Structure formats: structure tokens, C-alpha cells
mmCIF file of C-alpha atoms in Angstrom:
data_model
loop_
_atom_site.group_PDB
_atom_site.id
_atom_site.type_symbol
_atom_site.label_atom_id
_atom_site.label_comp_id
_atom_site.label_asym_id
_atom_site.label_seq_id
_atom_site.Cartn_x
_atom_site.Cartn_y
_atom_site.Cartn_z
ATOM 1 C CA MET A 1384 87.912 -14.983 -34.014
ATOM 2 C CA LYS A 1385 87.421 -11.877 -31.876
ATOM 3 C CA LYS A 1386 85.537 -13.942 -29.283
ATOM 4 C CA ASP A 1387 88.606 -16.131 -28.750
ATOM 5 C CA GLU A 1388 90.604 -13.114 -27.620
ATOM 6 C CA GLU A 1389 87.793 -12.072 -25.290
ATOM 7 C CA TYR A 1390 87.717 -15.471 -23.609
ATOM 8 C CA MET A 1391 91.509 -15.654 -23.504
ATOM 9 C CA ARG A 1392 91.462 -12.389 -21.572
ATOM 10 C CA LEU A 1393 89.344 -14.154 -18.934
ATOM 11 C CA ALA A 1394 91.967 -16.913 -18.752
ATOM 12 C CA ILE A 1395 94.655 -14.242 -18.368
ATOM 13 C CA ILE A 1396 92.717 -12.781 -15.432
ATOM 14 C CA GLU A 1397 92.860 -16.246 -13.826
ATOM 15 C CA ALA A 1398 96.618 -16.426 -14.492
ATOM 16 C CA GLY A 1399 96.951 -13.094 -12.695
ATOM 17 C CA LYS A 1400 95.381 -14.630 -9.578
ATOM 18 C CA ALA A 1401 98.122 -17.305 -9.593
ATOM 19 C CA LEU A 1402 100.790 -14.622 -9.960
ATOM 20 C CA GLU A 1403 99.456 -12.766 -6.914
ATOM 21 C CA ILE A 1404 100.117 -15.790 -4.725
ATOM 22 C CA GLU A 1405 103.481 -16.642 -6.316
ATOM 23 C CA GLU A 1406 102.291 -19.595 -8.356
ATOM 24 C CA VAL A 1407 103.418 -20.146 -11.964
ATOM 25 C CA PRO A 1408 100.954 -17.799 -13.743
ATOM 26 C CA ILE A 1409 98.727 -20.043 -15.819
ATOM 27 C CA GLY A 1410 94.963 -19.585 -16.003
ATOM 28 C CA ALA A 1411 92.052 -21.334 -17.710
ATOM 29 C CA VAL A 1412 88.329 -20.924 -18.282
ATOM 30 C CA VAL A 1413 85.644 -23.260 -19.628
ATOM 31 C CA ILE A 1414 83.003 -21.674 -21.849
ATOM 32 C CA SER A 1415 79.615 -23.151 -22.715
ATOM 33 C CA LYS A 1416 77.142 -21.306 -24.963
ATOM 34 C CA GLY A 1417 78.967 -18.047 -24.441
ATOM 35 C CA GLU A 1418 78.937 -18.348 -20.642
ATOM 36 C CA ILE A 1419 81.860 -19.003 -18.346
ATOM 37 C CA ILE A 1420 81.050 -22.207 -16.447
ATOM 38 C CA GLY A 1421 84.472 -23.089 -15.062
ATOM 39 C CA ARG A 1422 87.626 -21.292 -14.084
ATOM 40 C CA GLY A 1423 90.956 -22.187 -12.560
ATOM 41 C CA TYR A 1424 94.508 -21.108 -11.976
ATOM 42 C CA ASN A 1425 97.602 -22.968 -10.996
ATOM 43 C CA LEU A 1426 97.562 -23.794 -7.272
ATOM 44 C CA ARG A 1427 100.180 -26.509 -6.973
ATOM 45 C CA GLU A 1428 102.350 -24.894 -4.321
ATOM 46 C CA ASN A 1429 99.552 -23.454 -2.208
ATOM 47 C CA THR A 1430 97.542 -26.676 -2.125
ATOM 48 C CA ASN A 1431 100.441 -29.175 -2.320
ATOM 49 C CA ASP A 1432 98.389 -30.994 -4.930
ATOM 50 C CA PRO A 1433 100.431 -32.290 -7.905
ATOM 51 C CA THR A 1434 97.322 -32.205 -10.112
ATOM 52 C CA ALA A 1435 96.303 -28.613 -9.271
ATOM 53 C CA HIS A 1436 97.009 -27.132 -12.701
ATOM 54 C CA ALA A 1437 94.727 -24.409 -14.076
ATOM 55 C CA GLU A 1438 93.095 -26.714 -16.632
ATOM 56 C CA ILE A 1439 92.315 -29.520 -14.150
ATOM 57 C CA ILE A 1440 90.730 -27.074 -11.719
ATOM 58 C CA ALA A 1441 88.688 -25.402 -14.483
ATOM 59 C CA LEU A 1442 87.484 -28.767 -15.846
ATOM 60 C CA LYS A 1443 86.456 -29.999 -12.380
ATOM 61 C CA ASN A 1444 84.710 -26.692 -11.715
ATOM 62 C CA ALA A 1445 82.775 -26.877 -15.007
ATOM 63 C CA ALA A 1446 81.835 -30.536 -14.461
ATOM 64 C CA ALA A 1447 80.565 -29.726 -10.956
ATOM 65 C CA ASN A 1448 78.495 -26.838 -12.338
ATOM 66 C CA LEU A 1449 76.997 -28.943 -15.141
ATOM 67 C CA ASN A 1450 76.726 -32.030 -12.917
ATOM 68 C CA SER A 1451 78.326 -34.029 -15.736
ATOM 69 C CA TRP A 1452 81.848 -35.235 -16.537
ATOM 70 C CA ARG A 1453 81.030 -34.942 -20.219
ATOM 71 C CA LEU A 1454 81.825 -31.401 -21.377
ATOM 72 C CA ASP A 1455 81.278 -32.034 -25.079
ATOM 73 C CA GLU A 1456 79.664 -28.682 -25.780
ATOM 74 C CA CYS A 1457 82.390 -26.722 -24.027
ATOM 75 C CA SER A 1458 85.549 -24.895 -25.043
ATOM 76 C CA LEU A 1459 88.584 -24.630 -22.788
ATOM 77 C CA TYR A 1460 90.801 -21.527 -22.950
ATOM 78 C CA VAL A 1461 94.206 -21.713 -21.299
ATOM 79 C CA THR A 1462 97.107 -19.262 -21.373
ATOM 80 C CA ILE A 1463 99.830 -21.899 -21.964
ATOM 81 C CA GLU A 1464 99.880 -25.124 -23.986
ATOM 82 C CA PRO A 1465 98.669 -27.989 -21.737
ATOM 83 C CA CYS A 1466 101.087 -30.607 -20.349
ATOM 84 C CA PRO A 1467 100.389 -34.336 -20.942
ATOM 85 C CA MET A 1468 98.283 -34.583 -17.758
ATOM 86 C CA CYS A 1469 96.075 -31.649 -18.738
ATOM 87 C CA ALA A 1470 95.851 -32.588 -22.430
ATOM 88 C CA GLY A 1471 94.761 -36.045 -21.286
ATOM 89 C CA ALA A 1472 92.184 -34.537 -18.919
ATOM 90 C CA ILE A 1473 90.793 -32.411 -21.778
ATOM 91 C CA VAL A 1474 90.269 -35.618 -23.792
ATOM 92 C CA GLN A 1475 88.758 -37.393 -20.756
ATOM 93 C CA ALA A 1476 86.270 -34.523 -20.349
ATOM 94 C CA ARG A 1477 85.379 -34.697 -24.075
ATOM 95 C CA ILE A 1478 86.040 -30.964 -24.485
ATOM 96 C CA LYS A 1479 84.900 -29.817 -27.942
ATOM 97 C CA ARG A 1480 87.478 -27.119 -28.548
ATOM 98 C CA LEU A 1481 90.797 -26.141 -26.971
ATOM 99 C CA VAL A 1482 92.267 -22.670 -27.421
ATOM 100 C CA TYR A 1483 95.638 -21.839 -25.944
ATOM 101 C CA GLY A 1484 97.976 -18.875 -25.863
ATOM 102 C CA ALA A 1485 101.714 -19.546 -25.807
ATOM 103 C CA LYS A 1486 103.407 -22.801 -26.758
ATOM 104 C CA ASP A 1487 105.336 -24.817 -24.171
ATOM 105 C CA PRO A 1488 108.267 -26.364 -26.074
ATOM 106 C CA LYS A 1489 109.476 -28.218 -22.946
ATOM 107 C CA ALA A 1490 106.327 -30.053 -21.912
ATOM 108 C CA GLY A 1491 103.464 -29.106 -24.251
ATOM 109 C CA ALA A 1492 101.193 -31.956 -25.283
ATOM 110 C CA ALA A 1493 98.976 -30.136 -27.782
ATOM 111 C CA GLY A 1494 101.472 -29.754 -30.613
ATOM 112 C CA SER A 1495 104.940 -29.454 -29.061
ATOM 113 C CA LEU A 1496 106.127 -32.808 -27.617
ATOM 114 C CA TYR A 1497 102.852 -34.604 -28.255
ATOM 115 C CA ASN A 1498 99.476 -33.834 -29.715
ATOM 116 C CA ILE A 1499 97.270 -35.841 -27.379
ATOM 117 C CA VAL A 1500 94.140 -33.779 -28.075
ATOM 118 C CA ARG A 1501 94.268 -34.603 -31.816
ATOM 119 C CA ASP A 1502 95.301 -38.257 -31.532
ATOM 120 C CA LYS A 1503 92.921 -40.335 -33.703
ATOM 121 C CA ARG A 1504 93.822 -43.508 -31.772
ATOM 122 C CA LEU A 1505 92.062 -42.115 -28.695
ATOM 123 C CA ASN A 1506 88.265 -42.162 -28.362
ATOM 124 C CA HIS A 1507 87.861 -38.382 -28.638
ATOM 125 C CA GLN A 1508 89.514 -35.615 -30.639
ATOM 126 C CA VAL A 1509 89.438 -31.938 -29.770
ATOM 127 C CA GLU A 1510 89.337 -28.966 -32.145
ATOM 128 C CA LEU A 1511 92.489 -26.968 -31.567
ATOM 129 C CA LYS A 1512 93.533 -23.362 -31.942
ATOM 130 C CA ALA A 1513 96.950 -22.200 -30.746
ATOM 131 C CA GLY A 1514 98.561 -18.783 -30.444
ATOM 132 C CA VAL A 1515 95.686 -16.590 -29.204
ATOM 133 C CA LEU A 1516 97.246 -13.621 -27.328
ATOM 134 C CA ALA A 1517 100.387 -15.768 -27.227
ATOM 135 C CA GLU A 1518 102.759 -12.914 -26.506
ATOM 136 C CA GLU A 1519 100.766 -11.615 -23.550
ATOM 137 C CA CYS A 1520 100.375 -15.134 -22.121
ATOM 138 C CA GLY A 1521 104.069 -15.893 -22.590
ATOM 139 C CA ASP A 1522 105.193 -12.573 -21.113
ATOM 140 C CA LEU A 1523 103.378 -13.374 -17.856
ATOM 141 C CA MET A 1524 105.487 -16.556 -17.569
ATOM 142 C CA LYS A 1525 108.750 -14.872 -18.567
ATOM 143 C CA GLY A 1526 108.242 -12.111 -16.010
ATOM 144 C CA PHE A 1527 107.526 -14.668 -13.293
ATOM 145 C CA PHE A 1528 110.631 -16.759 -13.960
ATOM 146 C CA ARG A 1529 112.823 -13.683 -14.361
ATOM 147 C CA LYS A 1530 111.734 -12.480 -10.921
ATOM 148 C CA LEU A 1531 112.201 -15.978 -9.468
ATOM 149 C CA ARG A 1532 115.832 -16.154 -10.621
ATOM 150 C CA LYS A 1533 116.650 -12.904 -8.854
ATOM 151 C CA MET B 1159 109.486 -59.093 -6.726
ATOM 152 C CA LYS B 1160 107.127 -60.729 -4.250
ATOM 153 C CA LYS B 1161 106.393 -57.330 -2.642
ATOM 154 C CA ASP B 1162 105.076 -56.025 -5.975
ATOM 155 C CA GLU B 1163 102.396 -58.696 -6.006
ATOM 156 C CA GLU B 1164 101.504 -57.883 -2.393
ATOM 157 C CA TYR B 1165 101.004 -54.201 -3.195
ATOM 158 C CA MET B 1166 99.168 -54.984 -6.406
ATOM 159 C CA ARG B 1167 96.701 -57.013 -4.331
ATOM 160 C CA LEU B 1168 95.969 -53.814 -2.392
ATOM 161 C CA ALA B 1169 95.295 -52.009 -5.689
ATOM 162 C CA ILE B 1170 92.999 -54.883 -6.699
ATOM 163 C CA ILE B 1171 91.072 -54.416 -3.444
ATOM 164 C CA GLU B 1172 90.556 -50.764 -4.467
ATOM 165 C CA ALA B 1173 89.388 -51.883 -7.928
ATOM 166 C CA GLY B 1174 86.844 -54.096 -6.189
ATOM 167 C CA LYS B 1175 85.375 -51.053 -4.461
ATOM 168 C CA ALA B 1176 84.787 -49.459 -7.880
ATOM 169 C CA LEU B 1177 83.132 -52.638 -9.130
ATOM 170 C CA GLU B 1178 80.712 -52.632 -6.187
ATOM 171 C CA ILE B 1179 79.335 -49.238 -7.250
ATOM 172 C CA GLU B 1180 79.314 -50.061 -10.984
ATOM 173 C CA GLU B 1181 82.378 -48.033 -11.927
ATOM 174 C CA VAL B 1182 85.004 -49.370 -14.337
ATOM 175 C CA PRO B 1183 87.056 -51.514 -11.894
ATOM 176 C CA ILE B 1184 90.449 -49.853 -11.676
ATOM 177 C CA GLY B 1185 92.268 -49.323 -8.383
ATOM 178 C CA ALA B 1186 95.538 -47.762 -7.256
ATOM 179 C CA VAL B 1187 97.680 -47.382 -4.150
ATOM 180 C CA VAL B 1188 100.701 -45.210 -3.355
ATOM 181 C CA ILE B 1189 103.409 -46.842 -1.233
ATOM 182 C CA SER B 1190 106.140 -45.024 0.700
ATOM 183 C CA LYS B 1191 108.710 -46.924 2.765
ATOM 184 C CA GLY B 1192 106.550 -50.015 2.793
ATOM 185 C CA GLU B 1193 103.454 -48.160 3.997
ATOM 186 C CA ILE B 1194 100.297 -47.374 2.056
ATOM 187 C CA ILE B 1195 99.934 -43.586 2.032
ATOM 188 C CA GLY B 1196 97.363 -43.123 -0.727
ATOM 189 C CA ARG B 1197 94.585 -45.116 -2.292
ATOM 190 C CA GLY B 1198 91.957 -44.570 -4.913
ATOM 191 C CA TYR B 1199 89.489 -46.210 -7.240
ATOM 192 C CA ASN B 1200 87.698 -44.994 -10.294
ATOM 193 C CA LEU B 1201 84.806 -42.696 -9.339
ATOM 194 C CA ARG B 1202 84.027 -40.898 -12.576
ATOM 195 C CA GLU B 1203 80.342 -41.775 -12.809
ATOM 196 C CA ASN B 1204 79.514 -41.389 -9.129
ATOM 197 C CA THR B 1205 81.241 -38.019 -8.764
ATOM 198 C CA ASN B 1206 80.683 -36.690 -12.308
ATOM 199 C CA ASP B 1207 84.346 -35.667 -12.260
ATOM 200 C CA PRO B 1208 86.207 -36.332 -15.548
ATOM 201 C CA THR B 1209 89.522 -36.526 -13.645
ATOM 202 C CA ALA B 1210 88.353 -39.009 -10.995
ATOM 203 C CA HIS B 1211 90.493 -41.940 -12.140
ATOM 204 C CA ALA B 1212 92.015 -44.270 -9.540
ATOM 205 C CA GLU B 1213 95.556 -42.915 -10.031
ATOM 206 C CA ILE B 1214 94.585 -39.239 -9.697
ATOM 207 C CA ILE B 1215 92.636 -39.917 -6.496
ATOM 208 C CA ALA B 1216 95.492 -42.001 -5.030
ATOM 209 C CA LEU B 1217 98.091 -39.319 -5.904
ATOM 210 C CA LYS B 1218 95.993 -36.539 -4.365
ATOM 211 C CA ASN B 1219 95.397 -38.659 -1.286
ATOM 212 C CA ALA B 1220 99.128 -39.380 -0.867
ATOM 213 C CA ALA B 1221 100.086 -35.717 -1.430
ATOM 214 C CA ALA B 1222 97.538 -34.621 1.181
ATOM 215 C CA ASN B 1223 98.916 -37.162 3.657
ATOM 216 C CA LEU B 1224 102.543 -36.105 3.063
ATOM 217 C CA ASN B 1225 101.610 -32.434 2.752
ATOM 218 C CA SER B 1226 103.747 -32.283 -0.401
ATOM 219 C CA TRP B 1227 103.042 -32.500 -4.125
ATOM 220 C CA ARG B 1228 106.443 -34.116 -4.605
ATOM 221 C CA LEU B 1229 106.115 -37.878 -4.172
ATOM 222 C CA ASP B 1230 109.649 -38.747 -5.251
ATOM 223 C CA GLU B 1231 110.126 -41.537 -2.735
ATOM 224 C CA CYS B 1232 106.850 -43.206 -3.575
ATOM 225 C CA SER B 1233 105.705 -46.030 -5.811
ATOM 226 C CA LEU B 1234 102.310 -46.134 -7.465
ATOM 227 C CA TYR B 1235 100.583 -49.461 -8.101
ATOM 228 C CA VAL B 1236 97.620 -49.511 -10.452
ATOM 229 C CA THR B 1237 95.669 -52.419 -11.888
ATOM 230 C CA ILE B 1238 95.558 -51.111 -15.487
ATOM 231 C CA GLU B 1239 98.081 -49.169 -17.582
ATOM 232 C CA PRO B 1240 97.516 -45.414 -16.997
ATOM 233 C CA CYS B 1241 95.878 -43.197 -19.648
ATOM 234 C CA PRO B 1242 97.709 -40.029 -20.839
ATOM 235 C CA MET B 1243 96.101 -37.912 -18.072
ATOM 236 C CA CYS B 1244 97.191 -40.289 -15.329
ATOM 237 C CA ALA B 1245 100.644 -40.978 -16.806
ATOM 238 C CA GLY B 1246 101.122 -37.205 -16.955
ATOM 239 C CA ALA B 1247 99.969 -36.834 -13.341
ATOM 240 C CA ILE B 1248 102.459 -39.518 -12.258
ATOM 241 C CA VAL B 1249 105.249 -37.457 -13.857
ATOM 242 C CA GLN B 1250 103.880 -34.248 -12.288
ATOM 243 C CA ALA B 1251 103.966 -35.900 -8.852
ATOM 244 C CA ARG B 1252 107.566 -37.095 -9.457
ATOM 245 C CA ILE B 1253 106.610 -40.673 -8.593
ATOM 246 C CA LYS B 1254 109.762 -42.821 -8.363
ATOM 247 C CA ARG B 1255 108.327 -46.103 -9.577
ATOM 248 C CA LEU B 1256 105.168 -47.159 -11.405
ATOM 249 C CA VAL B 1257 103.927 -50.745 -11.345
ATOM 250 C CA TYR B 1258 100.865 -51.736 -13.311
ATOM 251 C CA GLY B 1259 98.917 -54.880 -13.989
ATOM 252 C CA ALA B 1260 97.270 -55.259 -17.398
ATOM 253 C CA LYS B 1261 98.117 -53.277 -20.512
ATOM 254 C CA ASP B 1262 95.554 -50.956 -22.095
ATOM 255 C CA PRO B 1263 96.173 -51.186 -25.855
ATOM 256 C CA LYS B 1264 93.437 -48.588 -26.577
ATOM 257 C CA ALA B 1265 94.573 -45.719 -24.353
ATOM 258 C CA GLY B 1266 97.641 -46.775 -22.369
ATOM 259 C CA ALA B 1267 100.336 -44.124 -22.015
ATOM 260 C CA ALA B 1268 103.008 -46.169 -20.247
ATOM 261 C CA GLY B 1269 104.102 -48.352 -23.145
ATOM 262 C CA SER B 1270 101.072 -48.890 -25.407
ATOM 263 C CA LEU B 1271 100.168 -45.677 -27.316
ATOM 264 C CA TYR B 1272 102.732 -43.509 -25.544
ATOM 265 C CA ASN B 1273 105.355 -43.929 -22.881
ATOM 266 C CA ILE B 1274 104.973 -40.602 -21.067
ATOM 267 C CA VAL B 1275 106.498 -41.865 -17.814
ATOM 268 C CA ARG B 1276 109.786 -42.783 -19.555
ATOM 269 C CA ASP B 1277 110.035 -39.741 -21.855
ATOM 270 C CA LYS B 1278 113.528 -38.235 -21.492
ATOM 271 C CA ARG B 1279 112.319 -34.909 -22.906
ATOM 272 C CA LEU B 1280 110.207 -34.350 -19.781
ATOM 273 C CA ASN B 1281 111.734 -33.177 -16.492
ATOM 274 C CA HIS B 1282 111.185 -36.467 -14.658
ATOM 275 C CA GLN B 1283 111.342 -40.145 -15.585
ATOM 276 C CA VAL B 1284 109.673 -42.930 -13.669
ATOM 277 C CA GLU B 1285 110.948 -46.502 -13.154
ATOM 278 C CA LEU B 1286 108.434 -48.814 -14.752
ATOM 279 C CA LYS B 1287 107.308 -52.374 -14.249
ATOM 280 C CA ALA B 1288 104.375 -53.785 -16.210
ATOM 281 C CA GLY B 1289 102.458 -57.037 -16.029
ATOM 282 C CA VAL B 1290 102.207 -57.674 -12.270
ATOM 283 C CA LEU B 1291 99.116 -59.869 -11.685
ATOM 284 C CA ALA B 1292 98.109 -58.793 -15.196
ATOM 285 C CA GLU B 1293 95.635 -61.601 -15.748
ATOM 286 C CA GLU B 1294 93.759 -60.963 -12.514
ATOM 287 C CA CYS B 1295 93.666 -57.193 -13.165
ATOM 288 C CA GLY B 1296 92.511 -57.673 -16.756
ATOM 289 C CA ASP B 1297 89.862 -60.246 -15.802
ATOM 290 C CA LEU B 1298 88.196 -57.720 -13.499
ATOM 291 C CA MET B 1299 87.781 -55.395 -16.496
ATOM 292 C CA LYS B 1300 86.636 -58.128 -18.874
ATOM 293 C CA GLY B 1301 84.011 -59.322 -16.393
ATOM 294 C CA PHE B 1302 82.741 -55.774 -15.945
ATOM 295 C CA PHE B 1303 82.370 -55.036 -19.662
ATOM 296 C CA ARG B 1304 80.858 -58.470 -20.359
ATOM 297 C CA LYS B 1305 78.160 -57.791 -17.760
ATOM 298 C CA LEU B 1306 77.626 -54.262 -19.122
ATOM 299 C CA ARG B 1307 76.928 -55.544 -22.626
ATOM 300 C CA LYS B 1308 74.181 -57.883 -21.351
#
């Protein structure tokens, strides 16, 4: 879907904001009816908040804008596969559809280590699309860690 | 350990605060060197925040107090087994030890559906003790849902 790439580009813009302040470059946006209603980028180091991942910030931002914790008409776009915390938050927020860029084989919880967003034992399942602009999303991470090692 | 029951009573006090404002009665505290440095109770409905579970609030509170996202000398006490989001957040915060009261067979991610806090594939594992004051913690929930159905 062409639209998916468009929205992923908005998530990549968020990731770029993290990169500028030396955070791991992950970005996310929440889309409702074609409009961006939430955005976030990783802020763990700058805020000293262990939960300040891109997805959590974007979900909280969207919920505040809609004045509802239930985001069941929304899609979440994130540059990297969510970790267990974020995959769990996506289920808690009843997100309708999750689209991510690059896989995270070390900690991903939407297909890699777990698939929390598709788990039929939980009270909500999320539509899932992986691999949108995966290379671009992954390259941002690789560049960051390469620079960090130097 | 007698101390575990003492700290769980503090988490139960937090759960009581949720009950008073008609939230699902779950409470949590973070303990460091015998001192309470974070506390939280479920606030999802009152804040319209899908991430406002007791554990997340207590972790954020502790991290703000320590000015660090890394809570690796801390224990978290929570009345009910954490969901995937909260179990993931406990790993993200590098919590040393998790103690919970009653199991959650429907969504628990520290032994029931998953055991995220003990997963050796992730970059941190948490010591785990389940079942402390389980009956008391579970009864709070049962009473709440019984009243809700009326």
C-alpha cells in the first residue's frame, strides 16, 4: 500500500529527531482517518524514563488528543519492530493495525521472539504488516550504532 | 521472606487507592535499599492513558526519583501478575527482583501466558517470586468485578 510508505516516512522523520539528540533512532506515528494524531521518538536517555520508547510516547500522545485510551480505529507506524513492552502497550491501546519497518531479531515482539500483537489468548489482536521501508529504517539504526562504537 | 509481605502490603495500599476511584484495583511499589522510591496504582480510566497501569506509573516514579532509567538495584512489588506491557517495562528498567501477589491466567506475562521477565533471549533477566499475599490481592480484584457486574 502506497499510503503505508507515506506514513512510514513520517515515522522516519520522528526517528531523525531522536538521532539529533543522540538517542537510538526509532520513531512512531499514530494515524486515524488519514490524520496524524500522535507522534513520538525514543527519549529514554534524555528523560531518564525507562518507558520512553517511541511507541509509548506516540500512543500516549494519541490517547491524550482523542481523550480516550481506546485507539481501536487507529494505526501505529513504527520504524523498528516493537519490544515486548511496546507490543503489549499496542494491545492495551486496542490499536487496529500495526505497521513496522525493520525486524528486531534480538528483542522484537511482533514476529521475532514473540508475536504479542497477534496472540489469540489476549483480549485484542492487531492487524500486522512488517517490512515497510525496512532497509531505510534499519540503516538509521546501523549508522547510529556504527558511530557509537567509534 | 517476612519483608516481602511487608512490601506487598504497601502495594495493596496503592491498589486500595485505585478501588476508591473505581479503577481495577492493582497497586505497585518500587523498593530500593529498604526504602519506597516509587509507587503507583492503576489509573487507566481516570487519565485515559492506555499505559497507566500500576507498574508503569511506579517505574516512572522511581526513575524520576533516582534520575536514572536503570533501576537495577530495585525490587518491584505488584498485587497482580504483570501483563506483557508491564513485564516488558520491568525488563526495560532492569529491575532486579519482581514480587507479585495473585496470578493472572488471562494476560499474565510473568509465568502464565509468557514469562518475559525470565526470558534468557532478552538482555536482562529478573529474579521472580510469585504468590505473596496472593489471596488478599486476588480478593480485591474479585470484589471489584463482582460489584461491577451488579
